[in-house]
PDB file of C-alpha atoms in Angstrom:
ATOM      1  CA  UNK Y 132     -33.513-111.144 -32.945  1.00  0.00           C
ATOM      2  CA  UNK Y 133     -35.687-111.462 -29.863  1.00  0.00           C
ATOM      3  CA  UNK Y 134     -32.583-110.403 -27.576  1.00  0.00           C
ATOM      4  CA  UNK Y 135     -31.884-107.567 -29.848  1.00  0.00           C
ATOM      5  CA  UNK Y 136     -35.695-106.587 -30.049  1.00  0.00           C
ATOM      6  CA  UNK Y 137     -36.086-106.792 -26.033  1.00  0.00           C
ATOM      7  CA  UNK Y 138     -33.007-104.364 -25.410  1.00  0.00           C
ATOM      8  CA  UNK Y 139     -34.609-101.899 -27.739  1.00  0.00           C
ATOM      9  CA  UNK Y 140     -37.485-102.046 -25.727  1.00  0.00           C
ATOM     10  CA  UNK Y 141     -35.674-101.777 -22.521  1.00  0.00           C
ATOM     11  CA  UNK Y 142     -34.157 -98.514 -23.678  1.00  0.00           C
ATOM     12  CA  UNK Y 143     -37.463 -96.677 -24.687  1.00  0.00           C
ATOM     13  CA  UNK Y 144     -38.796 -97.364 -21.363  1.00  0.00           C
ATOM     14  CA  UNK Y 145     -35.556 -95.781 -19.641  1.00  0.00           C
ATOM     15  CA  UNK Y 146     -35.784 -92.803 -21.694  1.00  0.00           C
ATOM     16  CA  UNK Y 147     -39.656 -92.484 -20.937  1.00  0.00           C
ATOM     17  CA  UNK Y 148     -39.026 -92.666 -17.318  1.00  0.00           C
ATOM     18  CA  UNK Y 149     -36.125 -90.554 -17.719  1.00  0.00           C
ATOM     19  CA  UNK Y 150     -38.429 -87.714 -19.158  1.00  0.00           C
ATOM     20  CA  UNK Y 151     -41.237 -88.115 -16.761  1.00  0.00           C
ATOM     21  CA  UNK Y 152     -38.821 -87.774 -13.716  1.00  0.00           C
ATOM     22  CA  UNK Y 153     -40.136 -91.131 -12.293  1.00  0.00           C
ATOM     23  CA  UNK Y 154     -36.683 -93.162 -12.596  1.00  0.00           C
ATOM     24  CA  UNK Y 155     -34.063 -93.577 -10.177  1.00  0.00           C
ATOM     25  CA  UNK Y 156     -32.364 -90.354 -10.672  1.00  0.00           C
ATOM     26  CA  UNK Y 157     -35.345 -88.674 -10.197  1.00  0.00           C
ATOM     27  CA  UNK Y 158     -34.895 -87.835  -6.615  1.00  0.00           C
ATOM     28  CA  UNK Y 159     -31.218 -86.592  -7.051  1.00  0.00           C
ATOM     29  CA  UNK Y 160     -32.071 -84.130  -9.589  1.00  0.00           C
ATOM     30  CA  UNK Y 161     -35.199 -82.087  -7.801  1.00  0.00           C
ATOM     31  CA  UNK Y 162     -38.533 -82.362  -6.372  1.00  0.00           C
ATOM     32  CA  UNK Y 163     -41.466 -84.298  -7.795  1.00  0.00           C
ATOM     33  CA  UNK Y 164     -44.549 -82.220  -9.430  1.00  0.00           C
ATOM     34  CA  UNK Y 165     -46.006 -80.059  -6.762  1.00  0.00           C
ATOM     35  CA  UNK Y 166     -43.370 -80.280  -4.275  1.00  0.00           C
ATOM     36  CA  UNK Y 167     -41.085 -77.294  -2.627  1.00  0.00           C
ATOM     37  CA  UNK Y 168     -37.548 -76.960  -2.265  1.00  0.00           C
ATOM     38  CA  UNK Y 169     -36.747 -77.227   1.268  1.00  0.00           C
ATOM     39  CA  UNK Y 170     -33.432 -74.865   0.363  1.00  0.00           C
ATOM     40  CA  UNK Y 171     -35.792 -71.854  -0.801  1.00  0.00           C
ATOM     41  CA  UNK Y 172     -38.466 -72.265   1.883  1.00  0.00           C
ATOM     42  CA  UNK Y 173     -35.099 -71.623   4.275  1.00  0.00           C
ATOM     43  CA  UNK Y 174     -34.050 -68.861   2.600  1.00  0.00           C
ATOM     44  CA  UNK Y 175     -37.369 -67.019   2.741  1.00  0.00           C
ATOM     45  CA  UNK Y 176     -37.514 -67.731   6.406  1.00  0.00           C
ATOM     46  CA  UNK Y 177     -34.018 -66.609   7.052  1.00  0.00           C
ATOM     47  CA  UNK Y 178     -35.195 -63.382   5.214  1.00  0.00           C
ATOM     48  CA  UNK Y 179     -38.400 -62.719   7.403  1.00  0.00           C
ATOM     49  CA  UNK Y 180     -36.452 -63.183  10.394  1.00  0.00           C
ATOM     50  CA  UNK Y 181     -33.872 -60.718   8.985  1.00  0.00           C
ATOM     51  CA  UNK Y 182     -36.008 -58.028   8.221  1.00  0.00           C
ATOM     52  CA  UNK Y 183     -37.920 -58.422  11.541  1.00  0.00           C
ATOM     53  CA  UNK Y 184     -34.573 -57.870  13.232  1.00  0.00           C
ATOM     54  CA  UNK Y 185     -33.658 -55.149  10.912  1.00  0.00           C
ATOM     55  CA  UNK Y 186     -36.796 -53.192  11.842  1.00  0.00           C
ATOM     56  CA  UNK Y 187     -37.000 -54.076  15.905  1.00  0.00           C
ATOM     57  CA  UNK Y 188     -33.274 -52.467  15.515  1.00  0.00           C
ATOM     58  CA  UNK Y 189     -34.448 -49.244  13.679  1.00  0.00           C
ATOM     59  CA  UNK Y 190     -37.241 -48.577  15.998  1.00  0.00           C
ATOM     60  CA  UNK Y 191     -35.358 -49.991  19.849  1.00  0.00           C
ATOM     61  CA  UNK Y 192     -31.928 -49.257  18.970  1.00  0.00           C
ATOM     62  CA  UNK Y 193     -30.968 -47.312  16.206  1.00  0.00           C
ATOM     63  CA  UNK Y 194     -29.997 -43.397  16.444  1.00  0.00           C
ATOM     64  CA  UNK Y 195     -32.293 -42.771  13.337  1.00  0.00           C
ATOM     65  CA  UNK Y 196     -35.576 -43.074  15.007  1.00  0.00           C
ATOM     66  CA  UNK Y 197     -34.981 -41.142  18.389  1.00  0.00           C
ATOM     67  CA  UNK Y 198     -36.263 -38.268  19.794  1.00  0.00           C
ATOM     68  CA  UNK Y 199     -34.314 -34.901  18.613  1.00  0.00           C
ATOM     69  CA  UNK Y 200     -37.134 -32.559  19.214  1.00  0.00           C
ATOM     70  CA  UNK Y 201     -39.802 -31.807  21.645  1.00  0.00           C
ATOM     71  CA  UNK Y 202     -42.548 -29.523  19.617  1.00  0.00           C
ATOM     72  CA  UNK Y 203     -45.146 -28.005  21.707  1.00  0.00           C
ATOM     73  CA  UNK Y 204     -48.332 -26.189  20.474  1.00  0.00           C
ATOM     74  CA  UNK Y 205     -51.286 -24.435  21.973  1.00  0.00           C
ATOM     75  CA  UNK Y 206     -48.928 -22.104  24.428  1.00  0.00           C
ATOM     76  CA  UNK Y 207     -50.083 -18.544  25.393  1.00  0.00           C
ATOM     77  CA  UNK Y 208     -49.552 -18.204  29.119  1.00  0.00           C
ATOM     78  CA  UNK Y 209     -47.416 -21.446  30.065  1.00  0.00           C
ATOM     79  CA  UNK Y 210     -43.902 -21.144  28.989  1.00  0.00           C
ATOM     80  CA  UNK Y 211     -42.715 -23.659  26.602  1.00  0.00           C
ATOM     81  CA  UNK Y 212     -39.531 -24.669  28.477  1.00  0.00           C
ATOM     82  CA  UNK Y 213     -41.781 -25.521  31.713  1.00  0.00           C
ATOM     83  CA  UNK Y 214     -43.568 -28.104  29.241  1.00  0.00           C
ATOM     84  CA  UNK Y 215     -40.551 -29.508  28.070  1.00  0.00           C
ATOM     85  CA  UNK Y 216     -39.353 -30.109  31.273  1.00  0.00           C
ATOM     86  CA  UNK Y 217     -42.623 -31.663  32.750  1.00  0.00           C
ATOM     87  CA  UNK Y 218     -42.372 -34.353  29.335  1.00  0.00           C
ATOM     88  CA  UNK Y 219     -39.219 -35.251  30.718  1.00  0.00           C
ATOM     89  CA  UNK Y 220     -38.186 -37.347  27.509  1.00  0.00           C
ATOM     90  CA  UNK Y 221     -34.787 -36.863  26.688  1.00  0.00           C
ATOM     91  CA  UNK Y 222     -33.228 -36.083  23.475  1.00  0.00           C
ATOM     92  CA  UNK Y 223     -31.773 -39.792  22.213  1.00  0.00           C
ATOM     93  CA  UNK Y 224     -34.457 -41.847  23.750  1.00  0.00           C
ATOM     94  CA  UNK Y 225     -36.051 -44.075  20.978  1.00  0.00           C
ATOM     95  CA  UNK Y 226     -39.408 -42.793  19.824  1.00  0.00           C
ATOM     96  CA  UNK Y 227     -41.070 -45.978  20.507  1.00  0.00           C
ATOM     97  CA  UNK Y 228     -39.901 -46.524  24.134  1.00  0.00           C
ATOM     98  CA  UNK Y 229     -41.566 -43.228  24.792  1.00  0.00           C
ATOM     99  CA  UNK Y 230     -44.320 -43.825  27.610  1.00  0.00           C
ATOM    100  CA  UNK Y 231     -46.874 -41.195  26.063  1.00  0.00           C
ATOM    101  CA  UNK Y 232     -49.333 -41.702  28.740  1.00  0.00           C
ATOM    102  CA  UNK Y 233     -46.720 -40.835  31.386  1.00  0.00           C
ATOM    103  CA  UNK Y 234     -45.551 -37.850  29.864  1.00  0.00           C
ATOM    104  CA  UNK Y 235     -49.145 -36.536  29.528  1.00  0.00           C
ATOM    105  CA  UNK Y 236     -49.694 -36.896  33.057  1.00  0.00           C
ATOM    106  CA  UNK Y 237     -46.617 -34.860  34.233  1.00  0.00           C
ATOM    107  CA  UNK Y 238     -47.952 -32.000  31.872  1.00  0.00           C
ATOM    108  CA  UNK Y 239     -51.256 -32.134  32.843  1.00  0.00           C
ATOM    109  CA  UNK Y 240     -49.889 -31.562  36.758  1.00  0.00           C
ATOM    110  CA  UNK Y 241     -49.152 -27.811  35.183  1.00  0.00           C
ATOM    111  CA  UNK Y 242     -51.461 -25.367  36.596  1.00  0.00           C
ATOM    112  CA  UNK Y 243     -52.889 -23.630  33.383  1.00  0.00           C
ATOM    113  CA  UNK Y 244     -52.911 -26.918  31.497  1.00  0.00           C
ATOM    114  CA  UNK Y 245     -56.456 -27.961  31.088  1.00  0.00           C
ATOM    115  CA  UNK Y 246     -55.898 -30.809  28.235  1.00  0.00           C
ATOM    116  CA  UNK Y 247     -52.687 -32.170  26.797  1.00  0.00           C
ATOM    117  CA  UNK Y 248     -51.865 -34.915  24.175  1.00  0.00           C
ATOM    118  CA  UNK Y 249     -48.852 -36.639  23.388  1.00  0.00           C
ATOM    119  CA  UNK Y 250     -47.934 -38.075  20.276  1.00  0.00           C
ATOM    120  CA  UNK Y 251     -45.200 -39.550  18.193  1.00  0.00           C
ATOM    121  CA  UNK Y 252     -44.254 -37.669  15.304  1.00  0.00           C
ATOM    122  CA  UNK Y 253     -41.795 -40.043  13.004  1.00  0.00           C
ATOM    123  CA  UNK Y 254     -39.155 -39.967  12.595  1.00  0.00           C
ATOM    124  CA  UNK Y 255     -37.522 -37.643  15.448  1.00  0.00           C
ATOM    125  CA  UNK Y 256     -40.031 -35.655  17.094  1.00  0.00           C
ATOM    126  CA  UNK Y 257     -42.195 -35.852  20.249  1.00  0.00           C
ATOM    127  CA  UNK Y 258     -45.514 -33.530  19.758  1.00  0.00           C
ATOM    128  CA  UNK Y 259     -46.806 -32.156  22.277  1.00  0.00           C
ATOM    129  CA  UNK Y 260     -50.506 -30.212  22.083  1.00  0.00           C
ATOM    130  CA  UNK Y 261     -51.937 -27.987  24.861  1.00  0.00           C
ATOM    131  CA  UNK Y 262     -54.919 -26.651  25.773  1.00  0.00           C
ATOM    132  CA  UNK Y 263     -54.472 -23.933  28.180  1.00  0.00           C
ATOM    133  CA  UNK Y 264     -57.013 -22.980  31.217  1.00  0.00           C
ATOM    134  CA  UNK Y 265     -58.731 -19.891  30.026  1.00  0.00           C
ATOM    135  CA  UNK Y 266     -60.377 -17.037  32.422  1.00  0.00           C
ATOM    136  CA  UNK Y 267     -63.937 -17.092  32.561  1.00  0.00           C
ATOM    137  CA  UNK Y 268     -64.824 -15.556  35.840  1.00  0.00           C
ATOM    138  CA  UNK Y 269     -63.373 -12.719  38.265  1.00  0.00           C
ATOM    139  CA  UNK Y 270     -63.212 -12.670  41.846  1.00  0.00           C
ATOM    140  CA  UNK Y 271     -62.184  -9.817  43.761  1.00  0.00           C
ATOM    141  CA  UNK Y 272     -58.714 -10.161  45.263  1.00  0.00           C
ATOM    142  CA  UNK Y 273     -57.224  -7.214  47.320  1.00  0.00           C
ATOM    143  CA  UNK Y 274     -57.541  -4.189  45.529  1.00  0.00           C
ATOM    144  CA  UNK Y 275     -57.705  -5.884  42.207  1.00  0.00           C
ATOM    145  CA  UNK Y 276     -59.027  -8.925  40.694  1.00  0.00           C
ATOM    146  CA  UNK Y 277     -58.495 -12.524  40.024  1.00  0.00           C
ATOM    147  CA  UNK Y 278     -58.903 -14.221  36.739  1.00  0.00           C
ATOM    148  CA  UNK Y 279     -60.193 -17.952  37.242  1.00  0.00           C
ATOM    149  CA  UNK Y 280     -61.510 -20.991  35.246  1.00  0.00           C
ATOM    150  CA  UNK Y 281     -64.553 -23.283  35.478  1.00  0.00           C
ATOM    151  CA  UNK Y 282     -62.676 -24.863  38.441  1.00  0.00           C
ATOM    152  CA  UNK Y 283     -61.395 -22.161  40.042  1.00  0.00           C
ATOM    153  CA  UNK Y 284     -57.803 -22.111  39.154  1.00  0.00           C
ATOM    154  CA  UNK Y 285     -56.011 -19.056  39.276  1.00  0.00           C
ATOM    155  CA  UNK Y 286     -54.904 -17.916  35.995  1.00  0.00           C
ATOM    156  CA  UNK Y 287     -53.607 -14.550  36.309  1.00  0.00           C
ATOM    157  CA  UNK Y 288     -54.558 -11.319  38.292  1.00  0.00           C
ATOM    158  CA  UNK Y 289     -55.736  -7.717  37.003  1.00  0.00           C
ATOM    159  CA  UNK Y 290     -55.429  -4.408  38.588  1.00  0.00           C
ATOM    160  CA  UNK Y 291     -58.651  -3.474  36.921  1.00  0.00           C
ATOM    161  CA  UNK Y 292     -62.208  -5.015  36.547  1.00  0.00           C
ATOM    162  CA  UNK Y 293     -61.951  -7.281  33.440  1.00  0.00           C
ATOM    163  CA  UNK Y 294     -64.779  -6.229  30.990  1.00  0.00           C
ATOM    164  CA  UNK Y 295     -65.379 -10.140  29.688  1.00  0.00           C
ATOM    165  CA  UNK Y 296     -64.857 -11.867  32.794  1.00  0.00           C
ATOM    166  CA  UNK Y 297     -67.998 -11.509  34.990  1.00  0.00           C
ATOM    167  CA  UNK Y 298     -67.720 -11.115  39.001  1.00  0.00           C
ATOM    168  CA  UNK Y 299     -68.748 -14.139  40.923  1.00  0.00           C
ATOM    169  CA  UNK Y 300     -69.781 -14.453  44.449  1.00  0.00           C
ATOM    170  CA  UNK Y 301     -68.924 -17.826  46.485  1.00  0.00           C
ATOM    171  CA  UNK Y 302     -68.919 -18.672  49.690  1.00  0.00           C
ATOM    172  CA  UNK Y 303     -65.816 -20.680  50.870  1.00  0.00           C
ATOM    173  CA  UNK Y 304     -62.810 -21.387  49.132  1.00  0.00           C
ATOM    174  CA  UNK Y 305     -62.686 -20.309  45.173  1.00  0.00           C
ATOM    175  CA  UNK Y 306     -60.826 -23.411  43.654  1.00  0.00           C
ATOM    176  CA  UNK Y 307     -62.759 -26.529  43.548  1.00  0.00           C
ATOM    177  CA  UNK Y 308     -65.594 -24.373  44.505  1.00  0.00           C
ATOM    178  CA  UNK Y 309     -69.458 -25.880  43.349  1.00  0.00           C
ATOM    179  CA  UNK Y 310     -70.691 -22.273  43.355  1.00  0.00           C
ATOM    180  CA  UNK Y 311     -67.719 -21.425  40.525  1.00  0.00           C
ATOM    181  CA  UNK Y 312     -68.400 -24.321  38.520  1.00  0.00           C
ATOM    182  CA  UNK Y 313     -72.197 -23.555  38.787  1.00  0.00           C
ATOM    183  CA  UNK Y 314     -71.628 -19.893  37.677  1.00  0.00           C
ATOM    184  CA  UNK Y 315     -68.795 -20.558  34.733  1.00  0.00           C
ATOM    185  CA  UNK Y 316     -71.406 -23.100  33.231  1.00  0.00           C
ATOM    186  CA  UNK Y 317     -73.953 -20.406  33.065  1.00  0.00           C
ATOM    187  CA  UNK Y 318     -71.384 -17.754  31.354  1.00  0.00           C
ATOM    188  CA  UNK Y 319     -70.044 -20.480  28.984  1.00  0.00           C
ATOM    189  CA  UNK Y 320     -73.798 -21.273  27.909  1.00  0.00           C
ATOM    190  CA  UNK Y 321     -75.336 -17.622  27.531  1.00  0.00           C
ATOM    191  CA  UNK Y 322     -75.191 -16.210  24.109  1.00  0.00           C
ATOM    192  CA  UNK Y 323     -73.056 -13.334  23.506  1.00  0.00           C
ATOM    193  CA  UNK Y 324     -75.809 -10.785  23.595  1.00  0.00           C
ATOM    194  CA  UNK Y 325     -76.491 -12.073  27.343  1.00  0.00           C
ATOM    195  CA  UNK Y 326     -72.713 -12.595  28.165  1.00  0.00           C
ATOM    196  CA  UNK Y 327     -72.025  -8.717  27.497  1.00  0.00           C
ATOM    197  CA  UNK Y 328     -74.508  -7.649  30.066  1.00  0.00           C
ATOM    198  CA  UNK Y 329     -73.821  -9.975  32.826  1.00  0.00           C
ATOM    199  CA  UNK Y 330     -72.052  -8.088  35.758  1.00  0.00           C
ATOM    200  CA  UNK Y 331     -72.125 -10.542  38.481  1.00  0.00           C
ATOM    201  CA  UNK Y 332     -73.303 -14.194  39.192  1.00  0.00           C
ATOM    202  CA  UNK Y 333     -74.111 -14.728  42.706  1.00  0.00           C
ATOM    203  CA  UNK Y 334     -73.512 -18.210  43.514  1.00  0.00           C
ATOM    204  CA  UNK Y 335     -72.774 -18.147  46.930  1.00  0.00           C
ATOM    205  CA  UNK Y 336     -75.649 -20.923  47.594  1.00  0.00           C
ATOM    206  CA  UNK Y 337     -74.594 -23.361  44.514  1.00  0.00           C
ATOM    207  CA  UNK Y 338     -78.425 -24.330  43.713  1.00  0.00           C
ATOM    208  CA  UNK Y 339     -80.011 -20.706  44.006  1.00  0.00           C
ATOM    209  CA  UNK Y 340     -77.621 -18.715  41.437  1.00  0.00           C
ATOM    210  CA  UNK Y 341     -78.854 -15.319  40.414  1.00  0.00           C
ATOM    211  CA  UNK Y 342     -77.370 -13.296  37.972  1.00  0.00           C
ATOM    212  CA  UNK Y 343     -77.338  -9.631  37.885  1.00  0.00           C
ATOM    213  CA  UNK Y 344     -77.113  -7.549  34.622  1.00  0.00           C
ATOM    214  CA  UNK Y 345     -75.767  -4.271  33.793  1.00  0.00           C
ATOM    215  CA  UNK Y 346     -79.233  -2.430  33.162  1.00  0.00           C
ATOM    216  CA  UNK Y 347     -80.116  -3.247  36.474  1.00  0.00           C
ATOM    217  CA  UNK Y 348     -82.400  -6.488  36.148  1.00  0.00           C
ATOM    218  CA  UNK Y 349     -81.830 -10.060  37.785  1.00  0.00           C
ATOM    219  CA  UNK Y 350     -82.032 -13.657  36.234  1.00  0.00           C
ATOM    220  CA  UNK Y 351     -83.074 -15.982  39.042  1.00  0.00           C
ATOM    221  CA  UNK Y 352     -81.269 -19.009  37.517  1.00  0.00           C
ATOM    222  CA  UNK Y 353     -81.777 -21.615  40.321  1.00  0.00           C
ATOM    223  CA  UNK Y 354     -79.618 -24.447  39.706  1.00  0.00           C
ATOM    224  CA  UNK Y 355     -76.771 -24.600  37.410  1.00  0.00           C
ATOM    225  CA  UNK Y 356     -78.691 -27.175  35.069  1.00  0.00           C
ATOM    226  CA  UNK Y 357     -80.364 -27.291  32.048  1.00  0.00           C
ATOM    227  CA  UNK Y 358     -78.445 -24.317  31.317  1.00  0.00           C
ATOM    228  CA  UNK Y 359     -79.035 -24.307  27.382  1.00  0.00           C
ATOM    229  CA  UNK Y 360     -83.039 -24.700  28.327  1.00  0.00           C
ATOM    230  CA  UNK Y 361     -82.873 -21.457  30.431  1.00  0.00           C
ATOM    231  CA  UNK Y 362     -80.460 -19.530  27.924  1.00  0.00           C
ATOM    232  CA  UNK Y 363     -83.301 -20.370  25.175  1.00  0.00           C
ATOM    233  CA  UNK Y 364     -86.111 -19.288  27.625  1.00  0.00           C
ATOM    234  CA  UNK Y 365     -84.184 -16.347  28.912  1.00  0.00           C
ATOM    235  CA  UNK Y 366     -83.420 -15.151  25.578  1.00  0.00           C
ATOM    236  CA  UNK Y 367     -87.613 -15.388  24.528  1.00  0.00           C
ATOM    237  CA  UNK Y 368     -88.612 -13.565  27.592  1.00  0.00           C
ATOM    238  CA  UNK Y 369     -86.240 -10.355  26.981  1.00  0.00           C
ATOM    239  CA  UNK Y 370     -87.101  -9.955  23.566  1.00  0.00           C
ATOM    240  CA  UNK Y 371     -90.826 -10.112  24.840  1.00  0.00           C
ATOM    241  CA  UNK Y 372     -89.990  -7.850  27.683  1.00  0.00           C
ATOM    242  CA  UNK Y 373     -87.159  -6.394  27.669  1.00  0.00           C
ATOM    243  CA  UNK Y 374     -84.962  -5.515  30.444  1.00  0.00           C
ATOM    244  CA  UNK Y 375     -84.929  -2.563  32.925  1.00  0.00           C
ATOM    245  CA  UNK Y 376     -83.925  -1.660  36.224  1.00  0.00           C
ATOM    246  CA  UNK Y 377     -85.687  -3.873  38.914  1.00  0.00           C
ATOM    247  CA  UNK Y 378     -86.967  -6.529  36.702  1.00  0.00           C
ATOM    248  CA  UNK Y 379     -86.749 -10.128  37.458  1.00  0.00           C
ATOM    249  CA  UNK Y 380     -86.467 -13.113  34.964  1.00  0.00           C
ATOM    250  CA  UNK Y 381     -87.022 -16.427  36.682  1.00  0.00           C
ATOM    251  CA  UNK Y 382     -85.969 -19.404  34.890  1.00  0.00           C
ATOM    252  CA  UNK Y 383     -84.963 -21.427  37.498  1.00  0.00           C
ATOM    253  CA  UNK Y 384     -87.824 -23.533  36.045  1.00  0.00           C
ATOM    254  CA  UNK Y 385     -87.733 -23.163  32.399  1.00  0.00           C
ATOM    255  CA  UNK Y 386     -90.881 -25.116  31.680  1.00  0.00           C
ATOM    256  CA  UNK Y 387     -92.933 -22.125  33.883  1.00  0.00           C
ATOM    257  CA  UNK Y 388     -90.370 -18.961  33.368  1.00  0.00           C
ATOM    258  CA  UNK Y 389     -92.015 -16.167  34.665  1.00  0.00           C
ATOM    259  CA  UNK Y 390     -91.253 -12.095  34.514  1.00  0.00           C
ATOM    260  CA  UNK Y 391     -91.683 -10.151  37.793  1.00  0.00           C
TER     261      UNK Y 391
END
């Protein structure tokens, strides 16, 4: 009787151990509570590595994400083909491999380009945004006129005197001339009402610039500094003392501006 009872007790204990997962066969059937399956971890790791490899292949080696078009915007004077040649990125080049800064530097070397931005346009376009130099002033050139920007760079030539670009008088080479830069700063900051009257900017001395207006009056501008303050003061002086032949507005010191 005692042996039978003992056998029944042992059987119950074994059943309990099997149900609780703590018996000898537990390790063979799975991990304990809160554990991780090493095969699942290995599968996830392989999956991540595979995805990284696929993405890298798509970006660097695949024929899907390569340059198929160079799209250029902002052009008026510069030929598009000239910009494309300066970019110098062949079709079929993976977009991710394009050196954007190097491409920008090559385009920026073109004479009529002032600013340029090169960007990737996924999935297959290289976008080039160009800001061209624009004419601000004119200088006599032979029997005609040369239109230049604020750096003195030649934009185009004209047989007749331009109506929207004032003449500038400087000493020495035009390109890179400090007087041209001073004259351009004045013209670019002048209100439209004044700009329409400017006939000549005498910048033969960069620190003693004078502006001659169509009505015969003159503005002694001085250095090409405080351009906005000088423009505001000049506008006030001209409203109080209308321009006339021989009148002089001295705004070289905007805090002590006078009219003669």
